[in-house]
Amino acid sequence: MPGQHPHEAASMMAGSVDPDQAIGVSGHTRLPALIYHGAIAAAPARRLLPENSMKFSHTIEVNNPHNPQLAPLTRQQLWLGLVLRAKSPKLFMPHLDQCDLFDPTDSAVTRELRYGDLIIRDRVTFHLLEQVHYAVPAQGELTTASNLVMRIEEEQPDALSVRFEYDDGQDAPVDAANEMYNEYRRSAYLAADNDTIDIIRILAAQGELAEPLG
């Protein structure tokens, strides 16, 4: 989609809704996990319950030699897209106001992300061509440490997919009401992760993921 911002194009493809219409509560700081993981646009229009234990994993197919409808990406393009999501997150999360990077290297970077008055710090580790690991320490409204891993998988040659693994670090029992909230969270994360792959596809089509690996 030439001349179109990647997230605008991906939002049209994914049918994302405006964050302020979707939240249904006052103030973004009441939803730090959804905001941090870029899933705010998929949040339900209801009053959300306090966070409880959630571990969640899902896979998004990227290449399938038997599915010509999927525009193929190389492993390098996919990897560079996942790295770009960490180092230039505003391309993927339009509600993010600012992201500052500290001590960036080829293998890791510390980030400070600002969403209005909410500030979240994390550490992102890069395992070349394999996975990106987001480690979020406990801070402010995030009362426990959490992790997100985006892992490239290839079950057969050229059949690429990305596995997204969420672990909020909590082991508390989940009652029925909180399990319903966790279902909303899983749906929101799934939508955000699909947006991530859509944006990577758009950037690759625009020639933005052609840099050689260092």
Tab-separated table of C-alpha atoms in Angstrom:
chain	number	residue	atom	x	y	z
A	1	MET	CA	0.000	0.000	0.000
A	2	PRO	CA	2.325	2.734	-1.244
A	3	GLY	CA	2.342	6.037	0.617
A	4	GLN	CA	0.278	4.677	3.492
A	5	HIS	CA	1.559	4.430	7.045
A	6	PRO	CA	2.064	0.738	7.893
A	7	HIS	CA	-0.181	0.815	10.963
A	8	GLU	CA	-2.977	2.595	9.089
A	9	ALA	CA	-2.842	-0.061	6.405
A	10	ALA	CA	-2.690	-2.881	8.943
A	11	SER	CA	-5.583	-1.400	10.925
A	12	MET	CA	-7.714	-1.387	7.800
A	13	MET	CA	-6.753	-5.003	7.143
A	14	ALA	CA	-7.402	-6.096	10.734
A	15	GLY	CA	-10.446	-3.921	11.413
A	16	SER	CA	-8.907	-2.356	14.526
A	17	VAL	CA	-11.017	0.137	16.446
A	18	ASP	CA	-10.006	3.467	17.885
A	19	PRO	CA	-8.457	3.036	21.370
A	20	ASP	CA	-10.606	5.690	23.044
A	21	GLN	CA	-13.779	4.085	21.686
A	22	ALA	CA	-12.702	0.622	22.696
A	23	ILE	CA	-11.611	1.017	26.296
A	24	GLY	CA	-14.809	2.016	28.037
A	25	VAL	CA	-12.947	3.223	31.121
A	26	SER	CA	-11.399	6.564	31.966
A	27	GLY	CA	-7.616	6.827	31.699
A	28	HIS	CA	-5.116	4.571	29.941
A	29	THR	CA	-3.154	3.953	33.136
A	30	ARG	CA	-5.850	1.570	34.376
A	31	LEU	CA	-4.872	-0.881	31.629
A	32	PRO	CA	-1.053	-1.013	31.725
A	33	ALA	CA	-0.661	-4.563	30.399
A	34	LEU	CA	-2.960	-4.073	27.428
A	35	ILE	CA	-1.356	-0.736	26.634
A	36	TYR	CA	2.171	-2.113	26.931
A	37	HIS	CA	1.538	-5.070	24.644
A	38	GLY	CA	-0.010	-2.862	21.957
A	39	ALA	CA	-3.427	-4.466	22.400
A	40	ILE	CA	-5.403	-1.459	23.572
A	41	ALA	CA	-7.308	-1.084	20.305
A	42	ALA	CA	-8.728	-4.553	20.772
A	43	ALA	CA	-9.798	-4.063	24.407
A	44	PRO	CA	-13.496	-4.655	25.120
A	45	ALA	CA	-15.859	-1.745	25.690
A	46	ARG	CA	-16.544	-2.596	29.322
A	47	ARG	CA	-15.141	-1.974	32.788
A	48	LEU	CA	-12.136	-4.264	33.048
A	49	LEU	CA	-11.334	-6.287	36.146
A	50	PRO	CA	-7.990	-6.282	37.967
A	51	GLU	CA	-5.380	-8.437	36.295
A	52	ASN	CA	-4.956	-12.011	37.426
A	53	SER	CA	-2.790	-14.927	36.387
A	54	MET	CA	-2.461	-15.508	32.662
A	55	LYS	CA	-0.066	-17.549	30.549
A	56	PHE	CA	-0.922	-17.543	26.875
A	57	SER	CA	0.722	-18.857	23.722
A	58	HIS	CA	-0.358	-18.810	20.096
A	59	THR	CA	1.201	-19.110	16.636
A	60	ILE	CA	0.678	-16.971	13.534
A	61	GLU	CA	1.480	-18.521	10.182
A	62	VAL	CA	3.770	-16.352	8.056
A	63	ASN	CA	4.734	-18.572	5.111
A	64	ASN	CA	3.040	-21.667	3.770
A	65	PRO	CA	4.334	-23.120	0.496
A	66	HIS	CA	0.872	-24.613	-0.040
A	67	ASN	CA	-0.982	-21.333	0.499
A	68	PRO	CA	-0.278	-18.898	-2.375
A	69	GLN	CA	-2.462	-16.250	-0.705
A	70	LEU	CA	0.305	-15.645	1.849
A	71	ALA	CA	2.953	-13.352	0.381
A	72	PRO	CA	6.180	-15.102	1.403
A	73	LEU	CA	8.729	-13.455	3.667
A	74	THR	CA	12.309	-14.541	4.103
A	75	ARG	CA	13.523	-15.402	7.579
A	76	GLN	CA	15.716	-12.299	7.459
A	77	GLN	CA	12.759	-10.028	6.585
A	78	LEU	CA	10.698	-11.540	9.376
A	79	TRP	CA	13.570	-11.184	11.846
A	80	LEU	CA	14.250	-7.570	10.879
A	81	GLY	CA	10.533	-6.835	11.275
A	82	LEU	CA	10.471	-8.274	14.792
A	83	VAL	CA	13.595	-6.294	15.712
A	84	LEU	CA	12.031	-3.141	14.271
A	85	ARG	CA	8.956	-3.682	16.437
A	86	ALA	CA	11.209	-3.509	19.485
A	87	LYS	CA	13.403	-0.606	18.357
A	88	SER	CA	10.727	1.507	16.590
A	89	PRO	CA	7.549	0.497	18.423
A	90	LYS	CA	5.538	3.562	17.355
A	91	LEU	CA	5.284	2.003	13.894
A	92	PHE	CA	3.309	-0.799	15.525
A	93	MET	CA	1.589	0.972	18.440
A	94	PRO	CA	0.120	4.348	17.411
A	95	HIS	CA	-1.103	5.063	20.959
A	96	LEU	CA	2.518	5.068	22.193
A	97	ASP	CA	3.637	8.666	22.803
A	98	GLN	CA	7.394	8.153	23.049
A	99	CYS	CA	10.028	5.427	23.263
A	100	ASP	CA	13.587	6.106	24.460
A	101	LEU	CA	16.310	3.496	23.924
A	102	PHE	CA	19.231	3.044	26.345
A	103	ASP	CA	22.496	1.179	25.762
A	104	PRO	CA	21.385	-0.439	22.496
A	105	THR	CA	23.517	-3.288	21.136
A	106	ASP	CA	22.957	-5.990	18.541
A	107	SER	CA	21.865	-8.331	21.322
A	108	ALA	CA	19.810	-6.173	23.697
A	109	VAL	CA	18.298	-2.786	24.465
A	110	THR	CA	16.633	-1.163	27.462
A	111	ARG	CA	13.540	0.863	26.634
A	112	GLU	CA	11.395	3.488	28.356
A	113	LEU	CA	7.906	3.720	26.871
A	114	ARG	CA	5.527	6.581	27.585
A	115	TYR	CA	1.762	6.429	27.243
A	116	GLY	CA	0.527	9.751	28.573
A	117	ASP	CA	1.403	9.739	32.277
A	118	LEU	CA	2.188	6.028	32.263
A	119	ILE	CA	5.873	5.072	31.894
A	120	ILE	CA	6.995	1.457	31.466
A	121	ARG	CA	10.599	0.284	31.325
A	122	ASP	CA	11.634	-3.054	29.871
A	123	ARG	CA	14.633	-4.965	28.579
A	124	VAL	CA	14.534	-6.557	25.129
A	125	THR	CA	16.983	-9.320	24.215
A	126	PHE	CA	17.611	-10.385	20.621
A	127	HIS	CA	18.594	-13.956	19.727
A	128	LEU	CA	19.721	-13.608	16.122
A	129	LEU	CA	17.187	-14.984	13.622
A	130	GLU	CA	15.483	-16.950	16.415
A	131	GLN	CA	13.533	-14.890	18.949
A	132	VAL	CA	12.933	-11.537	20.624
A	133	HIS	CA	12.402	-11.594	24.403
A	134	TYR	CA	10.707	-8.733	26.251
A	135	ALA	CA	11.357	-8.776	30.025
A	136	VAL	CA	9.223	-6.332	32.004
A	137	PRO	CA	10.195	-5.850	35.664
A	138	ALA	CA	7.611	-5.061	38.314
A	139	GLN	CA	7.032	-1.307	38.413
A	140	GLY	CA	4.237	1.099	39.248
A	141	GLU	CA	0.907	-0.478	38.336
A	142	LEU	CA	2.669	-3.599	37.057
A	143	THR	CA	2.932	-5.440	40.351
A	144	THR	CA	4.779	-8.500	39.011
A	145	ALA	CA	7.477	-9.092	36.423
A	146	SER	CA	6.261	-10.421	33.085
A	147	ASN	CA	7.674	-11.780	29.848
A	148	LEU	CA	6.773	-11.863	26.177
A	149	VAL	CA	8.683	-14.004	23.681
A	150	MET	CA	8.274	-13.771	19.898
A	151	ARG	CA	9.901	-16.913	18.484
A	152	ILE	CA	10.414	-17.711	14.785
A	153	GLU	CA	9.532	-21.328	14.014
A	154	GLU	CA	10.081	-23.313	10.816
A	155	GLU	CA	8.505	-26.771	10.891
A	156	GLN	CA	9.582	-27.421	7.311
A	157	PRO	CA	11.722	-25.444	4.843
A	158	ASP	CA	10.191	-22.049	4.054
A	159	ALA	CA	7.171	-22.704	6.298
A	160	LEU	CA	7.732	-19.839	8.731
A	161	SER	CA	5.545	-18.890	11.674
A	162	VAL	CA	5.904	-16.805	14.818
A	163	ARG	CA	4.982	-18.122	18.253
A	164	PHE	CA	3.974	-15.461	20.778
A	165	GLU	CA	4.321	-16.517	24.422
A	166	TYR	CA	2.920	-14.342	27.222
A	167	ASP	CA	3.612	-14.918	30.906
A	168	ASP	CA	2.382	-12.278	33.348
A	169	GLY	CA	4.357	-13.815	36.209
A	170	GLN	CA	1.354	-14.355	38.444
A	171	ASP	CA	0.309	-17.671	39.934
A	172	ALA	CA	-2.821	-16.598	41.775
A	173	PRO	CA	-5.940	-18.714	41.218
A	174	VAL	CA	-8.309	-17.304	38.625
A	175	ASP	CA	-12.007	-17.027	39.445
A	176	ALA	CA	-14.710	-17.043	36.780
A	177	ALA	CA	-14.870	-13.255	36.492
A	178	ASN	CA	-11.126	-12.889	36.066
A	179	GLU	CA	-11.028	-15.778	33.622
A	180	MET	CA	-13.539	-13.857	31.510
A	181	TYR	CA	-11.212	-10.844	31.629
A	182	ASN	CA	-8.282	-13.057	30.638
A	183	GLU	CA	-10.266	-14.214	27.627
A	184	TYR	CA	-10.565	-10.567	26.617
A	185	ARG	CA	-6.839	-10.145	27.115
A	186	ARG	CA	-6.052	-13.173	24.971
A	187	SER	CA	-8.300	-11.842	22.209
A	188	ALA	CA	-6.654	-8.406	22.450
A	189	TYR	CA	-3.139	-9.840	22.299
A	190	LEU	CA	-4.075	-12.067	19.364
A	191	ALA	CA	-5.395	-9.059	17.434
A	192	ALA	CA	-2.275	-7.005	18.244
A	193	ASP	CA	0.034	-9.839	17.186
A	194	ASN	CA	-1.818	-10.262	13.902
A	195	ASP	CA	-1.342	-6.519	13.382
A	196	THR	CA	2.384	-6.987	14.003
A	197	ILE	CA	2.692	-9.593	11.237
A	198	ASP	CA	0.501	-7.505	8.895
A	199	ILE	CA	2.738	-4.461	9.406
A	200	ILE	CA	5.882	-6.536	8.823
A	201	ARG	CA	4.370	-7.743	5.541
A	202	ILE	CA	3.607	-4.161	4.496
A	203	LEU	CA	7.100	-2.955	5.398
A	204	ALA	CA	8.653	-5.846	3.472
A	205	ALA	CA	6.511	-5.043	0.414
A	206	GLN	CA	7.686	-1.425	0.638
A	207	GLY	CA	11.320	-2.556	0.652
A	208	GLU	CA	11.911	-1.412	4.224
A	209	LEU	CA	13.258	-4.777	5.458
A	210	ALA	CA	16.088	-5.283	3.009
A	211	GLU	CA	19.002	-4.262	5.259
A	212	PRO	CA	21.822	-6.798	5.549
A	213	LEU	CA	22.263	-8.464	8.902
A	214	GLY	CA	25.203	-7.241	10.922
